[in-house]
mmCIF file of C-alpha atoms in Angstrom:
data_model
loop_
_atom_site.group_PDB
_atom_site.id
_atom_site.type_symbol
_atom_site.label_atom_id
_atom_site.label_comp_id
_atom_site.label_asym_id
_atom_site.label_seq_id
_atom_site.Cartn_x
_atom_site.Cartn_y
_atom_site.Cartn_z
ATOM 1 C CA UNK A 1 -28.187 -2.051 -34.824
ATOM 2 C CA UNK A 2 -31.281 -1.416 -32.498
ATOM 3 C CA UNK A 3 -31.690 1.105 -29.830
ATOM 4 C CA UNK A 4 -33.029 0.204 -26.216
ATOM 5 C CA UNK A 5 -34.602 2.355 -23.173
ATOM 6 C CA UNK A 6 -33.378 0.652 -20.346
ATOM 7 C CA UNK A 7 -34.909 1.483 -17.048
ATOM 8 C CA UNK A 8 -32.438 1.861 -13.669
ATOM 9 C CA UNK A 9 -34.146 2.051 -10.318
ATOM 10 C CA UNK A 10 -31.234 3.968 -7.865
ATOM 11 C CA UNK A 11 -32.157 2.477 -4.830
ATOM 12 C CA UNK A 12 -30.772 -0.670 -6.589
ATOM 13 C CA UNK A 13 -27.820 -0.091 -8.485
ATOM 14 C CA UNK A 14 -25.026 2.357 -7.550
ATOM 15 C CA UNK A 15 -24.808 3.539 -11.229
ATOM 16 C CA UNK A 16 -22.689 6.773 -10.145
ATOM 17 C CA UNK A 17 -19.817 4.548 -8.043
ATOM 18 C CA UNK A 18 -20.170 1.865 -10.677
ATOM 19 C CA UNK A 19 -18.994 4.017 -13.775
ATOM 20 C CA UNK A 20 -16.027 5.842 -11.059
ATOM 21 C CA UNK A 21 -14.915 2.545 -10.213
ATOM 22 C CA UNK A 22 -14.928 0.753 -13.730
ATOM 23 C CA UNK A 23 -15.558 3.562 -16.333
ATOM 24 C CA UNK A 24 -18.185 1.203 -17.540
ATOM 25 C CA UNK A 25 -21.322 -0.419 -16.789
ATOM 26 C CA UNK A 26 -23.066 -4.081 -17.039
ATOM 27 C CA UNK A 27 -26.514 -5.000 -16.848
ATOM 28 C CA UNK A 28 -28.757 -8.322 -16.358
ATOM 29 C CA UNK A 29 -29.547 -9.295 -20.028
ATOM 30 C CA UNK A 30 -33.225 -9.550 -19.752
ATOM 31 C CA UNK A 31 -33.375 -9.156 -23.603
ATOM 32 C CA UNK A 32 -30.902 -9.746 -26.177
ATOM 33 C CA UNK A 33 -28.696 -7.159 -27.458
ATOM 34 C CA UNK A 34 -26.052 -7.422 -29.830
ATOM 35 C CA UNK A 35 -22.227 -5.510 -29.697
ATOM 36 C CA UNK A 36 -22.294 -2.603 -31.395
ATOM 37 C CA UNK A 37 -26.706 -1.561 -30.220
ATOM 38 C CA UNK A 38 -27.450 1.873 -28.649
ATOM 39 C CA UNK A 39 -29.078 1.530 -25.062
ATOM 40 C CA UNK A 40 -30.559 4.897 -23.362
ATOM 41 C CA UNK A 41 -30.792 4.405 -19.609
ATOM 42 C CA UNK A 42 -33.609 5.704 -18.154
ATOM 43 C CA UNK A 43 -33.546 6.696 -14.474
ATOM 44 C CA UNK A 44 -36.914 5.804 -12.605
ATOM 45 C CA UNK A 45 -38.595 8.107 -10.400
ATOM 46 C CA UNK A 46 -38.028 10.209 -8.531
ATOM 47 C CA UNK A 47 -35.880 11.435 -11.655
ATOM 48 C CA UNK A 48 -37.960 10.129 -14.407
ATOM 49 C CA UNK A 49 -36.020 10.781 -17.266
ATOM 50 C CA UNK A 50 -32.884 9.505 -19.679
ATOM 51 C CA UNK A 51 -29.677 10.202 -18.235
ATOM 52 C CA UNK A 52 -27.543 8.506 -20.503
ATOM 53 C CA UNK A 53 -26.514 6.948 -24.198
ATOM 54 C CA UNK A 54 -24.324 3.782 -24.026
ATOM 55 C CA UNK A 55 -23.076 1.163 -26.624
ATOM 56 C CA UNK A 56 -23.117 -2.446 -26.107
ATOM 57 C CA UNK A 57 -19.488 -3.590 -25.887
ATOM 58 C CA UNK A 58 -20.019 -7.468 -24.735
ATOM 59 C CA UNK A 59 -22.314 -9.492 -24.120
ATOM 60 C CA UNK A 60 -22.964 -13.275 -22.788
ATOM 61 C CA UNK A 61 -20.789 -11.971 -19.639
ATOM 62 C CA UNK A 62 -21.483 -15.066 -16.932
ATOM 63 C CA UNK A 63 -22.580 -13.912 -13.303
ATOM 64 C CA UNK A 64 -19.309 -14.954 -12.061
ATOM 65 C CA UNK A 65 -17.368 -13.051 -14.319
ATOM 66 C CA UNK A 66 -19.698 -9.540 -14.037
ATOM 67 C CA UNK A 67 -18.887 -6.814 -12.251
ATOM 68 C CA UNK A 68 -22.573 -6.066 -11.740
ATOM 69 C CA UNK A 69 -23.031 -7.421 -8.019
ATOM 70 C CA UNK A 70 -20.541 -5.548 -6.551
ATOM 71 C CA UNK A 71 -22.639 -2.661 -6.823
ATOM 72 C CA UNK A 72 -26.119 -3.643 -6.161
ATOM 73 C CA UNK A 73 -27.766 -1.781 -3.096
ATOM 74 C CA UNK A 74 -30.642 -3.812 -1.963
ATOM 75 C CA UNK A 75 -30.221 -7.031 -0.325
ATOM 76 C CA UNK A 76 -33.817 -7.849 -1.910
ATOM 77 C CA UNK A 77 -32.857 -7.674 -5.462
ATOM 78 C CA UNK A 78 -29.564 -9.271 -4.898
ATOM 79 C CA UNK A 79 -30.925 -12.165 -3.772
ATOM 80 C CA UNK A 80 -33.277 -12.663 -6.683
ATOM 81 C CA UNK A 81 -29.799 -12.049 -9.139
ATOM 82 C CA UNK A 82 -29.189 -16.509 -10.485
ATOM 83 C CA UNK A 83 -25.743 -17.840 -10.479
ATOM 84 C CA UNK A 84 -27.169 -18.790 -14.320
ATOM 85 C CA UNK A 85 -27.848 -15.227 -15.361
ATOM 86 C CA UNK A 86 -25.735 -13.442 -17.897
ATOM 87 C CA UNK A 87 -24.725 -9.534 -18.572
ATOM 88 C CA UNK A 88 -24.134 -7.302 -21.100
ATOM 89 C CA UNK A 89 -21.213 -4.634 -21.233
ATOM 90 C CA UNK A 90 -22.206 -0.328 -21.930
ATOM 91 C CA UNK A 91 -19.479 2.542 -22.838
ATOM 92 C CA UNK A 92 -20.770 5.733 -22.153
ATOM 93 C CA UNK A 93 -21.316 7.890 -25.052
ATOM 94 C CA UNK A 94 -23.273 10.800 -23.541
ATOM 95 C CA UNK A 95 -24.159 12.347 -20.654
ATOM 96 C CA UNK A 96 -27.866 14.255 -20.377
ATOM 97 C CA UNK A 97 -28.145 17.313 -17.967
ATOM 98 C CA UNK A 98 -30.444 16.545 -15.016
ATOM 99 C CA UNK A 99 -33.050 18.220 -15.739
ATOM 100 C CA UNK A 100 -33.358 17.906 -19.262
ATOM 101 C CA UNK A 101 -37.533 18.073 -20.148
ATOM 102 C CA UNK A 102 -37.279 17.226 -23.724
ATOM 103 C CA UNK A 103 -35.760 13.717 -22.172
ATOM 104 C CA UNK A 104 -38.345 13.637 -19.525
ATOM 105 C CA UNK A 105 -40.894 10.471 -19.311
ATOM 106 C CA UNK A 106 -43.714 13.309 -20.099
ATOM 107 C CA UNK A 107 -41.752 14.644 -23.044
ATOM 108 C CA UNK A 108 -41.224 10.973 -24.267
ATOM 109 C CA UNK A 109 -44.683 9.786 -24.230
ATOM 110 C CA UNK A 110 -45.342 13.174 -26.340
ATOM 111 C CA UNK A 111 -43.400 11.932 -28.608
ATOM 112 C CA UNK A 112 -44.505 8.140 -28.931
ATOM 113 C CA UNK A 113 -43.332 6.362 -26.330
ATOM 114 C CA UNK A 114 -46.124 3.974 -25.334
ATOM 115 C CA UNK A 115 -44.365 1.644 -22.623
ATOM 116 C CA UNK A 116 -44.543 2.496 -18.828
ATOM 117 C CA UNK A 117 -40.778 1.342 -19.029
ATOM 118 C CA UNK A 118 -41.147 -1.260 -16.224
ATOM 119 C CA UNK A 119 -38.408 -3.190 -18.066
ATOM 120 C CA UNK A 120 -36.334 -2.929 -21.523
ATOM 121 C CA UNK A 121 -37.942 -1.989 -24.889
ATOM 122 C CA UNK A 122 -36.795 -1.383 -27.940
ATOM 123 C CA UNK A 123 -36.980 2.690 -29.913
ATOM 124 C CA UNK A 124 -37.152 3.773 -33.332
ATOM 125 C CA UNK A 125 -38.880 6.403 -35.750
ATOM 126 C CA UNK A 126 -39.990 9.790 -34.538
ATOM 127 C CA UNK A 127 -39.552 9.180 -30.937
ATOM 128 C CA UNK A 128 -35.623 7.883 -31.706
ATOM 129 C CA UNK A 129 -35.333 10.693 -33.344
ATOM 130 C CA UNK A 130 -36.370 12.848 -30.454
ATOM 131 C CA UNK A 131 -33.962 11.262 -28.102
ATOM 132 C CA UNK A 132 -31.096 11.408 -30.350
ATOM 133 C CA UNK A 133 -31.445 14.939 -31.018
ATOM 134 C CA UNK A 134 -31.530 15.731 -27.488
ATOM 135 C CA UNK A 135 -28.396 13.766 -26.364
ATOM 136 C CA UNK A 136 -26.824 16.557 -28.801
ATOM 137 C CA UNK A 137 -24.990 13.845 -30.642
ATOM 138 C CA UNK A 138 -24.654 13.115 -34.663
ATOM 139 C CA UNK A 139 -24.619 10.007 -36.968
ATOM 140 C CA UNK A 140 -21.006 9.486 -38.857
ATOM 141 C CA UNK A 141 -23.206 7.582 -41.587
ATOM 142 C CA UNK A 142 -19.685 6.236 -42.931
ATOM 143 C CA UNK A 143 -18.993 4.277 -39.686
ATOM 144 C CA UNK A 144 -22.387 3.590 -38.451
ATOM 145 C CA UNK A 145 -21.086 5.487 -35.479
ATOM 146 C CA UNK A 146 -22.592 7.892 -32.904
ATOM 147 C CA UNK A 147 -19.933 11.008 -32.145
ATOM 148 C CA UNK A 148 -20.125 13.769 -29.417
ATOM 149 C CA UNK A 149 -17.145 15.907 -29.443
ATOM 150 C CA UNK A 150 -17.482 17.586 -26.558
ATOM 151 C CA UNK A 151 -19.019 15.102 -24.343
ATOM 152 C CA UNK A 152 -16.072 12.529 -24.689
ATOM 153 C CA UNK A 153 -13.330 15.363 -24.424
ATOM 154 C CA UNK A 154 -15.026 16.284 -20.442
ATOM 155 C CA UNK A 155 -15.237 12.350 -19.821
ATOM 156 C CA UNK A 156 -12.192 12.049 -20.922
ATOM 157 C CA UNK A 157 -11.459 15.251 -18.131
ATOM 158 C CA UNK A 158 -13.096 13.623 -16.013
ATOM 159 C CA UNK A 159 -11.117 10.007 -15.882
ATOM 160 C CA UNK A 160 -7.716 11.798 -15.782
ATOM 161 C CA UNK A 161 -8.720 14.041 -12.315
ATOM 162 C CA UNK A 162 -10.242 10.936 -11.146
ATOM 163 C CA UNK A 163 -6.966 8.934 -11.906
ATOM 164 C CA UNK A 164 -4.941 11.166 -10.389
ATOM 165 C CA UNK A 165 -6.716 11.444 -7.167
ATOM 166 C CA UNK A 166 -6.533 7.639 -6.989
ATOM 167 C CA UNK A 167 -3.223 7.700 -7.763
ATOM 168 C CA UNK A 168 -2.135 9.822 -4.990
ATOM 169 C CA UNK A 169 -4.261 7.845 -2.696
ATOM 170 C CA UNK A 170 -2.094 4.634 -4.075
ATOM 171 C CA UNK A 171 0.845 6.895 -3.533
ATOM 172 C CA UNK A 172 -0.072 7.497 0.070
ATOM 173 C CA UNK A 173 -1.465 3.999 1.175
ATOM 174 C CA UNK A 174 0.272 2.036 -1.183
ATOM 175 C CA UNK A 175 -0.712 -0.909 -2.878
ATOM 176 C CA UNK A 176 -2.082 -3.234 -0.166
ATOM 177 C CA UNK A 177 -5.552 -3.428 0.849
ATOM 178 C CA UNK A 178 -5.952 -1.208 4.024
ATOM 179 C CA UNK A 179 -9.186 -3.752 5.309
ATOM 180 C CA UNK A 180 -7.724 -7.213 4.977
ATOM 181 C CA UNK A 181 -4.098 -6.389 4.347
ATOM 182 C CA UNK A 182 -4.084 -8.618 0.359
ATOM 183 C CA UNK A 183 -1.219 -8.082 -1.421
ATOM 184 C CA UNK A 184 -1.311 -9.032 -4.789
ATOM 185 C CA UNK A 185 2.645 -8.929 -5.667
ATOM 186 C CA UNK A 186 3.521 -11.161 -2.759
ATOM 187 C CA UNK A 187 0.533 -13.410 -3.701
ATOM 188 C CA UNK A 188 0.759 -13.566 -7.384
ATOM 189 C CA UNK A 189 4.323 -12.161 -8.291
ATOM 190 C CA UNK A 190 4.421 -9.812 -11.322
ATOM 191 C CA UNK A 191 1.354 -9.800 -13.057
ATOM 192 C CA UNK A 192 -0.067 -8.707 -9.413
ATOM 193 C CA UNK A 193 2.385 -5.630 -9.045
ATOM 194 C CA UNK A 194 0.905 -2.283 -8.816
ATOM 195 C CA UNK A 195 -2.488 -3.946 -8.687
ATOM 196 C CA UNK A 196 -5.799 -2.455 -6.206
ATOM 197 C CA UNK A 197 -8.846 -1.228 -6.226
ATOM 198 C CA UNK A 198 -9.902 2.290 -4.917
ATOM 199 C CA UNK A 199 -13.100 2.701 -2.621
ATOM 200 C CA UNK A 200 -14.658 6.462 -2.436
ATOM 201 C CA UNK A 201 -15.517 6.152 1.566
ATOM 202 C CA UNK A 202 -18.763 8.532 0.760
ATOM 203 C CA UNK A 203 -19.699 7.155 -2.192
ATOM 204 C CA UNK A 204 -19.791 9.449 -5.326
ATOM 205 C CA UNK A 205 -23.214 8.691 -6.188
ATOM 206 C CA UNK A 206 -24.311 10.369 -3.063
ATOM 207 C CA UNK A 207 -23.558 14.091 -4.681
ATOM 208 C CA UNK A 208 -25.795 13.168 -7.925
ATOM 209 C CA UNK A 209 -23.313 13.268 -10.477
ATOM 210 C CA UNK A 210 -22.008 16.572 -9.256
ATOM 211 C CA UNK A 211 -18.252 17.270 -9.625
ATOM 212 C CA UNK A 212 -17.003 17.852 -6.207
ATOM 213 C CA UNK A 213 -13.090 18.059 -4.720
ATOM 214 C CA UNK A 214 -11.661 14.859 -3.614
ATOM 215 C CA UNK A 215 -9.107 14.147 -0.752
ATOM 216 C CA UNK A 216 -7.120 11.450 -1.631
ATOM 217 C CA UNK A 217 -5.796 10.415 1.546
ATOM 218 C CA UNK A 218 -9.741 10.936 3.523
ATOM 219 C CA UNK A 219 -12.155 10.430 0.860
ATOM 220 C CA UNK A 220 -10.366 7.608 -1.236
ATOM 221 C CA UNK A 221 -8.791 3.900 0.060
ATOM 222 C CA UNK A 222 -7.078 1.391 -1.472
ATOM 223 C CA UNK A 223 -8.899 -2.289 -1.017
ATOM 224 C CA UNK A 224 -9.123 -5.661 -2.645
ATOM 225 C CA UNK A 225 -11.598 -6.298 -5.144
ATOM 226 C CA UNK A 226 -13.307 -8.583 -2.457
ATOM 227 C CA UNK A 227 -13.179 -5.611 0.106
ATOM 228 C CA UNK A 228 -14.829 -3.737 -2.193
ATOM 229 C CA UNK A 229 -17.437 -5.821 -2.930
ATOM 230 C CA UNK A 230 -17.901 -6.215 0.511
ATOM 231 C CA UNK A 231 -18.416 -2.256 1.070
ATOM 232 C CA UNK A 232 -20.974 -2.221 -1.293
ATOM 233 C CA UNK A 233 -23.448 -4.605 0.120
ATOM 234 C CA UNK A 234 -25.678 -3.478 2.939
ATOM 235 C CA UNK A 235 -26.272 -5.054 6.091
ATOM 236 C CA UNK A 236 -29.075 -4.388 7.925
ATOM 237 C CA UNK A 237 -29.967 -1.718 5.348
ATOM 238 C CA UNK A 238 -27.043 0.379 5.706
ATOM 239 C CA UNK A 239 -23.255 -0.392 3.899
ATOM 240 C CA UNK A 240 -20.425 -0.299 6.782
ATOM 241 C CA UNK A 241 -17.355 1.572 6.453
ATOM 242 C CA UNK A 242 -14.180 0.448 6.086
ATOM 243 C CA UNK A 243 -13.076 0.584 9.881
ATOM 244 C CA UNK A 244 -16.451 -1.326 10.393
ATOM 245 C CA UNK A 245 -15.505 -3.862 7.772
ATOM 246 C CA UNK A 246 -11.944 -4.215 9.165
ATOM 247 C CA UNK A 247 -13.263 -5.327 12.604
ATOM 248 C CA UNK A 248 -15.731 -8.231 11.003
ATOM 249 C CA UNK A 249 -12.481 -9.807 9.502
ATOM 250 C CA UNK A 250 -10.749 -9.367 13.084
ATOM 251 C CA UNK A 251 -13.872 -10.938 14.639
ATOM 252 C CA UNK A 252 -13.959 -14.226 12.474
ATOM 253 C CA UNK A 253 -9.773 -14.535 13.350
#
C-alpha cells in the first residue's frame, strides 16, 4: 500500500458539491495507484493545507465512464481533460478541521516534505507519520486498515440529513427532471423508476464545508444527470441556473 499527497486547486474542481452529489470522489490518474492506497488531498492556496484522507476504491475508470467532468469549474482545464484519459475512485476516510497547522504546507515541510506539491507524490517515514497522527486516525494492523470512529459515525450523520432533504425535494418535485422534463420510468421502464439526480441551486461548496439548513423545495431540484452536468459547467465564466438552463433547451426547440 503507498500513501499519496494529492494537490486540488478549488477554482477547478467543485470538491464540496462533488462528494454531496456522489459521496465519493475521482481524479485524473496522473500516476498509478493501486485499490486499497491512502491518498491525502491537499487543498492549494489560498488554503494551503490537507483537508482530507481517502482510499483508492477503483481505478482504470475511462473518461466516459467518470464522474469527474461534471464537476470541473474552469472551461480552461476542461478543455485540456483527453477523451483517452483514465480516473481513479477515493472514499473518504477523514475529514481535517480547516485550520488545522500541524497539516499546514509550513508544518509539512517541517516535517520533511520536500515537494512544492505542483502535482502527486508519494509519503512515507517521519513525515507519514506526522500526517497520520494528525488526521486522528489508527492502524488496525490485523486488516491493514485505517479506522476513525468518530469521523465515519458524523459522515455517516451527515449522508442521512442530506438524504432526507433530497428526499423531500423528490417528494415535492417528483421524479422528473424539472429543466428538460426526462423521465426515466417512461423511457427505460423499471430499472429507471424512482431514478434522478438532485442539484443544490447554491452550490454547497460555496459555504466551505460548513453545515448549514437546507430547504428542500428552494435550495434543492431534481434534474437529469445531463442537466446536471450541464449546471456545472460555466459559460462565460459564470454557471447558469436552472431557469437559465431551462430557456437554452426552449431556445434550440
Amino acid at each position: 500500500m503507498n500513501h499519496w499527497i494529492f494537490p486540488w486547486k478549488q477554482k477547478y474542481f467543485d470538491l464540496y458539491s462533488c462528494l454531496s452529489d456522489y459521496g465519493f470522489l475521482e481524479w485524473r490518474q496522473k500516476s498509478n495507484p493501486n485499490i486499497g492506497d491512502i491518498v491525502f488531498i491537499y487543498a492549494a492556496s489560498p488554503i494551503r493545507q490537507l483537508l482530507f484522507m481517502a482510499k483508492v476504491t477503483k481505478i482504470n475508470i475511462p473518461f466516459s465512464e467518470t464522474i469527474n467532468k461534471s464537476h470541473l469549474t474552469d472551461n480552461y482545464y476542461s478543455d485540456s481533460l483527453k477523451p483517452t484519459d483514465y480516473y481513479f475512485r477515493m472514499e473518504i476516510i477523514s475529514t481535517a478541521d480547516l485550520g488545522n497547522s500541524q497539516l499546514s504546507y509550513s508544518t509539512l515541510k517541517k516535517n520533511g516534505l520536500k515537494s512544492s506539491l505542483q502535482g502527486p507524490i508519494k509519503v512515507s517515514g517521519s513525515l507519514l507519520d506526522h500526517i497520520i497522527e494528525n488526521f486522528d486516525v489508527f492502524i488496525d494492523n490485523k486488516n491493514n486498515e485505517y479506522i476513525e470512529g468518530e469521523a465515519i459515525r458524523r459522515s455517516i450523520t451527515s449522508y442521512e440529513r442530506n438524504q432526507f432533504a433530497k428526499g423531500e425535494c423528490i417528494k415535492h418535485f417528483g421524479h422528473c427532471c424539472q429543466i428538460c422534463g426526462f423521465d426515466f420510468a417512461k423511457k427505460y421502464g423499471e430499472i429507471g423508476k424512482d431514478f434522478i439526480h438532485v442539484h443544490h441551486i447554491t452550490f454547497i461548496s460555496s459555504n466551505c464545508g460548513i453545515a448549514h439548513e437546507v430547504n428542500p423545495q428552494k435550495d434543492l431540484i431534481p434534474v437529469c444527470p445531463n442537466c446536471h452536468a450541464m449546471l456545472h459547467r460555466k459559460i462565460n465564466g459564470r454557471y447558469l441556473s436552472p431557469s437559465e438552463l431551462k430557456e437554452c433547451i426552449l431556445l434550440k426547440k
